[in-house]
mmCIF file of N, CA and C in Angstrom:
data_model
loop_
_atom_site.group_PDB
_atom_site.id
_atom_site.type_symbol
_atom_site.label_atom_id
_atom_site.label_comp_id
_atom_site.label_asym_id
_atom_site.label_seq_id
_atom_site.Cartn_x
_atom_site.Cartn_y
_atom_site.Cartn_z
ATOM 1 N N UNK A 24 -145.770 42.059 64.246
ATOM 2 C CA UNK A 24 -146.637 41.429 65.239
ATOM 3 C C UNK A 24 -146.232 39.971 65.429
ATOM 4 N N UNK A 25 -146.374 39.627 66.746
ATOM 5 C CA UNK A 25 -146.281 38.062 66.880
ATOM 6 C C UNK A 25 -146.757 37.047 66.633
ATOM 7 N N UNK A 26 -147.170 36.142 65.401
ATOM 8 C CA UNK A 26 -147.640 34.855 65.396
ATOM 9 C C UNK A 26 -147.710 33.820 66.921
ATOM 10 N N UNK A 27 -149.085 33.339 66.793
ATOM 11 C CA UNK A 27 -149.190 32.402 67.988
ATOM 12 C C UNK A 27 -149.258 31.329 67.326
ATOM 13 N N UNK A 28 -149.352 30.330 67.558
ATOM 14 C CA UNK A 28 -149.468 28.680 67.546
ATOM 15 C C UNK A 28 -151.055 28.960 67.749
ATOM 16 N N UNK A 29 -152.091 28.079 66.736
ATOM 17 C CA UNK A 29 -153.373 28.182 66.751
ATOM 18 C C UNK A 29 -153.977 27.001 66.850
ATOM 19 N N UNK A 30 -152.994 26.159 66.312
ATOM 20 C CA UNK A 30 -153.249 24.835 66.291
ATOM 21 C C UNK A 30 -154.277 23.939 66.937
ATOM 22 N N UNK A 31 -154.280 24.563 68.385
ATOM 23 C CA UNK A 31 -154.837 23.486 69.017
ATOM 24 C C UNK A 31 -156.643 24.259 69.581
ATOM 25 N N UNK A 32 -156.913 25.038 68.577
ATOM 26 C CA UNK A 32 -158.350 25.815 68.615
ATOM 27 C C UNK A 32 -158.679 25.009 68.029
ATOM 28 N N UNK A 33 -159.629 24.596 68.032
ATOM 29 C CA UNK A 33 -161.114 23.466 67.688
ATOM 30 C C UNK A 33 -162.169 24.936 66.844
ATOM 31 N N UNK A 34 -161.811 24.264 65.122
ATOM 32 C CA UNK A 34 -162.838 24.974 64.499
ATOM 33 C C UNK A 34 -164.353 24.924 65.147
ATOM 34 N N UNK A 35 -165.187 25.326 65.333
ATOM 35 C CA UNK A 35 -166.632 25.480 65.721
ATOM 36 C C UNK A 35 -167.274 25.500 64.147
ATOM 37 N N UNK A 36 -168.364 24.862 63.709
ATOM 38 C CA UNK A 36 -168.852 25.064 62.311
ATOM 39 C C UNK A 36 -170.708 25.084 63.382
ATOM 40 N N UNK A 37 -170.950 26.772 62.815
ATOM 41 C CA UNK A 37 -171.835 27.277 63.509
ATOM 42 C C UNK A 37 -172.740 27.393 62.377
ATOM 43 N N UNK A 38 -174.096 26.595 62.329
ATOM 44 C CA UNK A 38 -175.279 26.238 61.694
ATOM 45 C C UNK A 38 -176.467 27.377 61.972
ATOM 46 N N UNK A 39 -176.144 27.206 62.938
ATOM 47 C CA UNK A 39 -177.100 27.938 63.952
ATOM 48 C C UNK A 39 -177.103 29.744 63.780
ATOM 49 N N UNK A 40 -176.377 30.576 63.310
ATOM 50 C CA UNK A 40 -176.045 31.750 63.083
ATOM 51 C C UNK A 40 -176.922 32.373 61.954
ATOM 52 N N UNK A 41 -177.553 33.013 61.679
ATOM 53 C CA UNK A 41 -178.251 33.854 60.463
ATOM 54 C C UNK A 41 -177.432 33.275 59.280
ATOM 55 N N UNK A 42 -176.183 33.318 59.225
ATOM 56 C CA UNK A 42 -175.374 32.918 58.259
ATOM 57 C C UNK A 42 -174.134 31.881 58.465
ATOM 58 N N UNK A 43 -174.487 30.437 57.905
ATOM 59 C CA UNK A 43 -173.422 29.480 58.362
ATOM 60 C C UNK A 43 -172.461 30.139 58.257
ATOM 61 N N UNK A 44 -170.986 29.585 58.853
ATOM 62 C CA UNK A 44 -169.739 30.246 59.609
ATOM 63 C C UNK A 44 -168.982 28.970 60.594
ATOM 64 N N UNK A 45 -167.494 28.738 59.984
ATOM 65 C CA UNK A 45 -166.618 28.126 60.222
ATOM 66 C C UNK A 45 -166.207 29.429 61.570
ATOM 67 N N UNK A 46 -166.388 28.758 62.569
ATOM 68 C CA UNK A 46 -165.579 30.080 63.662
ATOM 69 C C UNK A 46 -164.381 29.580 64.719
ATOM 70 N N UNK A 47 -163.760 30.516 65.153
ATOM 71 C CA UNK A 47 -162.607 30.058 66.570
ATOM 72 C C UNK A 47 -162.654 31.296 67.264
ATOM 73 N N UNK A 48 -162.916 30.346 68.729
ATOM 74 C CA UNK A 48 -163.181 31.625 69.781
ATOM 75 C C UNK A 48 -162.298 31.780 70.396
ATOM 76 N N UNK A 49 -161.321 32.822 70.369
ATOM 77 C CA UNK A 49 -160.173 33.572 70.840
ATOM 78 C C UNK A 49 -160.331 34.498 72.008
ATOM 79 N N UNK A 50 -159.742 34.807 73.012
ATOM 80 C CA UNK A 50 -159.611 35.185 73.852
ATOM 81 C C UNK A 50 -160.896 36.383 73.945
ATOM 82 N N UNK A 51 -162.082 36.226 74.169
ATOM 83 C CA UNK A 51 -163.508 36.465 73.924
ATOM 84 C C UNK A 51 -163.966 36.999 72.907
ATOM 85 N N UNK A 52 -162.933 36.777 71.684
ATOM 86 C CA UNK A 52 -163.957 37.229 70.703
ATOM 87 C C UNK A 52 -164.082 36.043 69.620
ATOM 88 N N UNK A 53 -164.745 35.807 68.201
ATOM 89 C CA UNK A 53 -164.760 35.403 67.555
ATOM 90 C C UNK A 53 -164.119 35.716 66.217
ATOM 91 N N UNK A 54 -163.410 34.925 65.350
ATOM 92 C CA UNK A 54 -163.112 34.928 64.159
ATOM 93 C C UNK A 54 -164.219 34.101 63.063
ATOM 94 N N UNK A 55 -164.082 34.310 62.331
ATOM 95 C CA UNK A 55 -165.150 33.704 61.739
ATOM 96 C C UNK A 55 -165.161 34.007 60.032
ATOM 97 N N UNK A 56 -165.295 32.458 59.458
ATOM 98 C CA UNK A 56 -165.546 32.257 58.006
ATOM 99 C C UNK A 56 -166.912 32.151 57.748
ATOM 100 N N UNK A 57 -167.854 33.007 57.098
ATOM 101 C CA UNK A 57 -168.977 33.042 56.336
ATOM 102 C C UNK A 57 -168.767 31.749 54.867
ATOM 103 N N UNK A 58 -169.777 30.797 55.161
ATOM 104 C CA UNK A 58 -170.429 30.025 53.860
ATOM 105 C C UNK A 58 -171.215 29.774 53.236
ATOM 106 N N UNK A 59 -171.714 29.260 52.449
ATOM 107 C CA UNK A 59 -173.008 28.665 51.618
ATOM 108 C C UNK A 59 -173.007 27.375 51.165
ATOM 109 N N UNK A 60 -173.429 26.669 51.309
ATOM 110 C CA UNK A 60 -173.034 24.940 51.275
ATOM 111 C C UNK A 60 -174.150 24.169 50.269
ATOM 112 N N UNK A 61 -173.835 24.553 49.151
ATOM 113 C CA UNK A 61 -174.895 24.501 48.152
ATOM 114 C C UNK A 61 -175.200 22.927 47.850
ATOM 115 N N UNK A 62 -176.497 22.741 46.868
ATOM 116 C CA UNK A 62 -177.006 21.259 46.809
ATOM 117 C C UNK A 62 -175.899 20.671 46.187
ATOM 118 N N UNK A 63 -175.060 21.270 45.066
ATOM 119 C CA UNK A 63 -174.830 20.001 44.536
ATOM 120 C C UNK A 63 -173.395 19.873 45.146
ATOM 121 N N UNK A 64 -172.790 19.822 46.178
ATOM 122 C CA UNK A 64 -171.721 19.471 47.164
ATOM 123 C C UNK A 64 -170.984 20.557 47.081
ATOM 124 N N UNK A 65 -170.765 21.713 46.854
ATOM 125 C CA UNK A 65 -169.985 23.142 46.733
ATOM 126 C C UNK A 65 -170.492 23.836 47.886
ATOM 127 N N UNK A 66 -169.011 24.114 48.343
ATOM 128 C CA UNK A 66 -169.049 25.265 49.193
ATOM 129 C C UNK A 66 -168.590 26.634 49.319
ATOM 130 N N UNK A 67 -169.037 27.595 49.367
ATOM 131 C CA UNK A 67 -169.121 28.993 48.979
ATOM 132 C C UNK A 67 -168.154 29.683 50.118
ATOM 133 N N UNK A 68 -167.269 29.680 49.912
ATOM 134 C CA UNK A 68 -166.134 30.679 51.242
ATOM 135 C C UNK A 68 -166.383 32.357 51.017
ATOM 136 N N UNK A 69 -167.601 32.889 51.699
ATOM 137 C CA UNK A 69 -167.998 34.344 51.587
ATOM 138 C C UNK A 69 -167.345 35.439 52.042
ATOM 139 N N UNK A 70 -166.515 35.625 53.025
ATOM 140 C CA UNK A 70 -166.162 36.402 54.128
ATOM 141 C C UNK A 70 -165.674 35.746 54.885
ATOM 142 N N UNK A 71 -164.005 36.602 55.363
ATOM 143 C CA UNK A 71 -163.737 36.304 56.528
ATOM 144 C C UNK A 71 -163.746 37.243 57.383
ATOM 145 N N UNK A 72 -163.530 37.188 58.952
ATOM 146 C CA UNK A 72 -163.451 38.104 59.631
ATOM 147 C C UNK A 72 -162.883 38.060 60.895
ATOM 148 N N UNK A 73 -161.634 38.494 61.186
ATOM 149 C CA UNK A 73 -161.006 38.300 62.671
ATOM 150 C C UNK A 73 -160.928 39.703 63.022
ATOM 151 N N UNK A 74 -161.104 39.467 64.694
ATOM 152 C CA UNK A 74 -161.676 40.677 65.241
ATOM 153 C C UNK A 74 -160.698 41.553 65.304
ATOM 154 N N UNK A 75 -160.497 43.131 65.150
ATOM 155 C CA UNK A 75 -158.960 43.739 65.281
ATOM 156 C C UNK A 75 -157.984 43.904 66.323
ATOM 157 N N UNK A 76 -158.370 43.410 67.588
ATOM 158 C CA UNK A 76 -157.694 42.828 68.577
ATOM 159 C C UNK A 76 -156.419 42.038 68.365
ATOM 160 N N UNK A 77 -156.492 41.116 66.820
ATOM 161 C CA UNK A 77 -156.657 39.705 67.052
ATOM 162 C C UNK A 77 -155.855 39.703 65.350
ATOM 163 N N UNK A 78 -155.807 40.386 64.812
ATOM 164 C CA UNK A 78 -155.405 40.819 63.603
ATOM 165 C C UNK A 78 -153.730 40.666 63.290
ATOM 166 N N UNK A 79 -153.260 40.590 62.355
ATOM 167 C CA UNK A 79 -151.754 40.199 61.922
ATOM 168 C C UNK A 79 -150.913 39.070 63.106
ATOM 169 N N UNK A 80 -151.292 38.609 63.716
ATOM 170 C CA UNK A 80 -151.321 37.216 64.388
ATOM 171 C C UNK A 80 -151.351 35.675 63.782
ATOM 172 N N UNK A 81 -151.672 35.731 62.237
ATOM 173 C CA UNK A 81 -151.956 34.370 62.482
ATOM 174 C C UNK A 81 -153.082 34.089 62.067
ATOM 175 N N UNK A 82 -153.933 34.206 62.972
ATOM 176 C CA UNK A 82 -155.471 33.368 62.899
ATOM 177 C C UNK A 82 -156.005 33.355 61.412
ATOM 178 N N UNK A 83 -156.289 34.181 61.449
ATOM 179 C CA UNK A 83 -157.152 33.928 59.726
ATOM 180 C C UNK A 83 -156.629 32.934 58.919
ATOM 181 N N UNK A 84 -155.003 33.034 58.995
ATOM 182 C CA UNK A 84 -154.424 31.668 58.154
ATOM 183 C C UNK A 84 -155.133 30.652 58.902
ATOM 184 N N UNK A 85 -154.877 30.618 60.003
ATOM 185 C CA UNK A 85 -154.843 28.903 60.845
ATOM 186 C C UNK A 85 -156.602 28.828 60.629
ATOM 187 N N UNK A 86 -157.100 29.627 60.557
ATOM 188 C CA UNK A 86 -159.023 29.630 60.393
ATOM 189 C C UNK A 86 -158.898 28.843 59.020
ATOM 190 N N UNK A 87 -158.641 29.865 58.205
ATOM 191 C CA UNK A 87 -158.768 28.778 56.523
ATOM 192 C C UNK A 87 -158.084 27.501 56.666
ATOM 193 N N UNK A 88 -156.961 27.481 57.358
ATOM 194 C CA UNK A 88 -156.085 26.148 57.478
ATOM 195 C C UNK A 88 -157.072 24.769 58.012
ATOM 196 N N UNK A 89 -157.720 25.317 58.811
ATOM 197 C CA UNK A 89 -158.908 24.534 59.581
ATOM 198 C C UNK A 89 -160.038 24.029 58.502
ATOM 199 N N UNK A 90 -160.347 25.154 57.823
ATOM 200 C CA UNK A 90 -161.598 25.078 57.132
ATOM 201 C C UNK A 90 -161.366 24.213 55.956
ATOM 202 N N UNK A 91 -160.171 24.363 55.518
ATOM 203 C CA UNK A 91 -160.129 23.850 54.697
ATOM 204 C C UNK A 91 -159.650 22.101 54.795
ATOM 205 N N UNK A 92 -159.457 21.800 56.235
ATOM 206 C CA UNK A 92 -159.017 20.408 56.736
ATOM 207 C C UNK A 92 -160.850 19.988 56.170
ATOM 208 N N UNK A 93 -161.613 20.448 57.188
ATOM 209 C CA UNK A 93 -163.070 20.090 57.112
ATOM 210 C C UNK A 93 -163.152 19.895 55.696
ATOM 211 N N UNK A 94 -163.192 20.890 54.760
ATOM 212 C CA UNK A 94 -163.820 20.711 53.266
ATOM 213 C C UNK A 94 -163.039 19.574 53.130
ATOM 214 N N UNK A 95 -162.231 19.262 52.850
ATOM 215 C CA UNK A 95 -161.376 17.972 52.268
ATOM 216 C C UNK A 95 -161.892 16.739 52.807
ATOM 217 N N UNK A 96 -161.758 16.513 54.100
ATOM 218 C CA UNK A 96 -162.838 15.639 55.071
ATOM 219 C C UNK A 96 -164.184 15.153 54.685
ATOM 220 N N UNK A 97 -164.846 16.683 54.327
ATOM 221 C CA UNK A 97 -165.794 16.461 54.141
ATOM 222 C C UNK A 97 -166.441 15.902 52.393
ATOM 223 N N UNK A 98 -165.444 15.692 51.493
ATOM 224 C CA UNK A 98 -165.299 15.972 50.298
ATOM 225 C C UNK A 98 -166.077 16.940 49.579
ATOM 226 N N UNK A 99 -166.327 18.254 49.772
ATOM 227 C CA UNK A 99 -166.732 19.465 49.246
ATOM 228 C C UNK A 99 -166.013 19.592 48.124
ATOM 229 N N UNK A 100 -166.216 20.428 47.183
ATOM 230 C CA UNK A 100 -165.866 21.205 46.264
ATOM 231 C C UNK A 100 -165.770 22.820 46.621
ATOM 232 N N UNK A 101 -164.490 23.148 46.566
ATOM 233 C CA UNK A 101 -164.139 24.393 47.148
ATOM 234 C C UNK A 101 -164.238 25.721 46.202
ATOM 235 N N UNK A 102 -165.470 26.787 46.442
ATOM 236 C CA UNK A 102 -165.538 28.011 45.659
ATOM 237 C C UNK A 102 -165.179 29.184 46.309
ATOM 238 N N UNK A 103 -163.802 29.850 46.396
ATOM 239 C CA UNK A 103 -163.283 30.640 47.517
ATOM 240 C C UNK A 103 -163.466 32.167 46.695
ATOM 241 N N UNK A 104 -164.650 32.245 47.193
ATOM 242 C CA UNK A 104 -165.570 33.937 46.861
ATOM 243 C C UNK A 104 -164.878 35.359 47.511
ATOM 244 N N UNK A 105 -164.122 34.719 48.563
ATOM 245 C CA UNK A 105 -163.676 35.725 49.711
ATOM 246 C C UNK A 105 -162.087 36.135 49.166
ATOM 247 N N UNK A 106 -161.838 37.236 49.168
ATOM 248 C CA UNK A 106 -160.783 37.492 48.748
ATOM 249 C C UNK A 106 -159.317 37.191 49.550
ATOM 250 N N UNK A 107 -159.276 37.323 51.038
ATOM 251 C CA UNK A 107 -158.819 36.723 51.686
ATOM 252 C C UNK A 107 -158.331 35.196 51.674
ATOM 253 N N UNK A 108 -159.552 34.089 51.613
ATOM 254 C CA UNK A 108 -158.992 32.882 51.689
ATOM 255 C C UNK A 108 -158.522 32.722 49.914
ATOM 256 N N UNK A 109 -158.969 33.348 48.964
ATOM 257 C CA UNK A 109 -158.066 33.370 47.452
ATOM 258 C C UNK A 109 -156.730 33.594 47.444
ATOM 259 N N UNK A 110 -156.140 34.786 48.822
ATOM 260 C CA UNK A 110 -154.786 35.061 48.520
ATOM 261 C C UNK A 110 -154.165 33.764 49.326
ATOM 262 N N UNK A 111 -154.710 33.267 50.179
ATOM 263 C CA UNK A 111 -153.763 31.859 51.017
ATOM 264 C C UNK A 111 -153.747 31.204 50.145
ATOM 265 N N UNK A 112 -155.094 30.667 49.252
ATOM 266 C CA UNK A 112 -154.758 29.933 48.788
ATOM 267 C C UNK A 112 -153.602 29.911 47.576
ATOM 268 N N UNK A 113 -153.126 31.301 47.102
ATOM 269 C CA UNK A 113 -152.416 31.840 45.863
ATOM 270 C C UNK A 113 -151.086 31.388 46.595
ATOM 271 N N UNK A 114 -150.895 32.085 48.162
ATOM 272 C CA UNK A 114 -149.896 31.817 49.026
ATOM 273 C C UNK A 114 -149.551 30.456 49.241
ATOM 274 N N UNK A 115 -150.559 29.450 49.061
ATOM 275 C CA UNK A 115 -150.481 28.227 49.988
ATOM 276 C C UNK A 115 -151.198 27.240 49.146
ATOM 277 N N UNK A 116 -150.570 27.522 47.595
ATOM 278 C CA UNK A 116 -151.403 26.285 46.309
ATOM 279 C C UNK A 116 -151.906 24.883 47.084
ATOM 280 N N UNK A 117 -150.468 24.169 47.800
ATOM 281 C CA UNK A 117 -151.054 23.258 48.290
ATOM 282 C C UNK A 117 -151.843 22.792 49.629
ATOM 283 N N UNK A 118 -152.594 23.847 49.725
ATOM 284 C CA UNK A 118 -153.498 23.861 50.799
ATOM 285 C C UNK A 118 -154.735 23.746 50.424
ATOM 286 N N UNK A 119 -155.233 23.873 48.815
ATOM 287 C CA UNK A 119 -156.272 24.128 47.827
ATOM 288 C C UNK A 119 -155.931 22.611 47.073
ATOM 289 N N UNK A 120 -155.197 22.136 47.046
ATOM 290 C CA UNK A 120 -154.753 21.338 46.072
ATOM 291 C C UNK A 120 -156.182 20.162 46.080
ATOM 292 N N UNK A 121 -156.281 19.742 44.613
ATOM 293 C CA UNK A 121 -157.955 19.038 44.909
ATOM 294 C C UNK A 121 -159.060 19.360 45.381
ATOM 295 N N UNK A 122 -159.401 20.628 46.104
ATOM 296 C CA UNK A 122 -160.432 21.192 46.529
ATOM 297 C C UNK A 122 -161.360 21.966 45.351
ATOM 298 N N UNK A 123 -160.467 22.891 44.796
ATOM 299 C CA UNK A 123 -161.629 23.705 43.633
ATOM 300 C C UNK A 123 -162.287 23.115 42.872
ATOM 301 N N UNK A 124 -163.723 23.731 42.897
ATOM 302 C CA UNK A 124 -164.080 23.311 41.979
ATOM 303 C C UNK A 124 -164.192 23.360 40.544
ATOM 304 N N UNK A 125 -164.485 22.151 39.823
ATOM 305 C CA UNK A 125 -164.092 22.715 38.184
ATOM 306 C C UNK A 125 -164.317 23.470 37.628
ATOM 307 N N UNK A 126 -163.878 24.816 37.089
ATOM 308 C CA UNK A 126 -164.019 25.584 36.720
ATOM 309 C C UNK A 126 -163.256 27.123 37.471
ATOM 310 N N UNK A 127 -163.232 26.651 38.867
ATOM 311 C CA UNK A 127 -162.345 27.745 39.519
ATOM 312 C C UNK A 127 -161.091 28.015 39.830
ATOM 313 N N UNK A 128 -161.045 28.901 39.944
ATOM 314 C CA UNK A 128 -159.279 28.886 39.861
ATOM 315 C C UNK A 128 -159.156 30.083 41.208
ATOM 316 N N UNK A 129 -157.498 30.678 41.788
ATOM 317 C CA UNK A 129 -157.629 31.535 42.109
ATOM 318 C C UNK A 129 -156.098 32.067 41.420
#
């Protein structure tokens, strides 16, 4: 399958949803990272999900790639629950680098 250039999608961080969610809206559908953004500055990476349209393309990397610009930004502590953003990050150490939090690993 063909990789696109994602780059220039503007993460959406959707509050507003039953369940917070880092999202990018792709040619009408949504991709979307499920979180939990706990008190003491940790954030919970639950689920990802790109639509199957939209699948072996890319996105999901460039989604965590995004999400994880924000956490750093934001200085979070990164708890990657989702099995998905665990293997990028296994794939892509320094994309995690300083984010986990103490005690986690992937």
């Amino acid at each position: 399958m063909e990789k696109k250039d994602w780059s220039k999608l503007q993460l959406i961080n959707n509050t507003e949803s039953p369940k917070k969610r880092f999202e990018l809206h792709v040619e009408n559908e949504i991709a979307f990272i499920e979180y939990i953004l706990a008190k003491e500055n940790s954030i919970y990476l639950t689920h990802t999900e790109v639509p199957r349209s939209l699948e072996g393309k890319g996105l999901g990397s460039a989604m965590i790639k995004k999400a994880l610009e924000y956490i750093r930004e934001k200085k979070y502590q990164l708890v990657p629950l989702c099995p998905f953003v665990a293997v990028y990050l296994k794939r892509h150490p320094e994309a995690g680098e300083g984010l986990l939090k103490q005690g986690y690993s992937v």
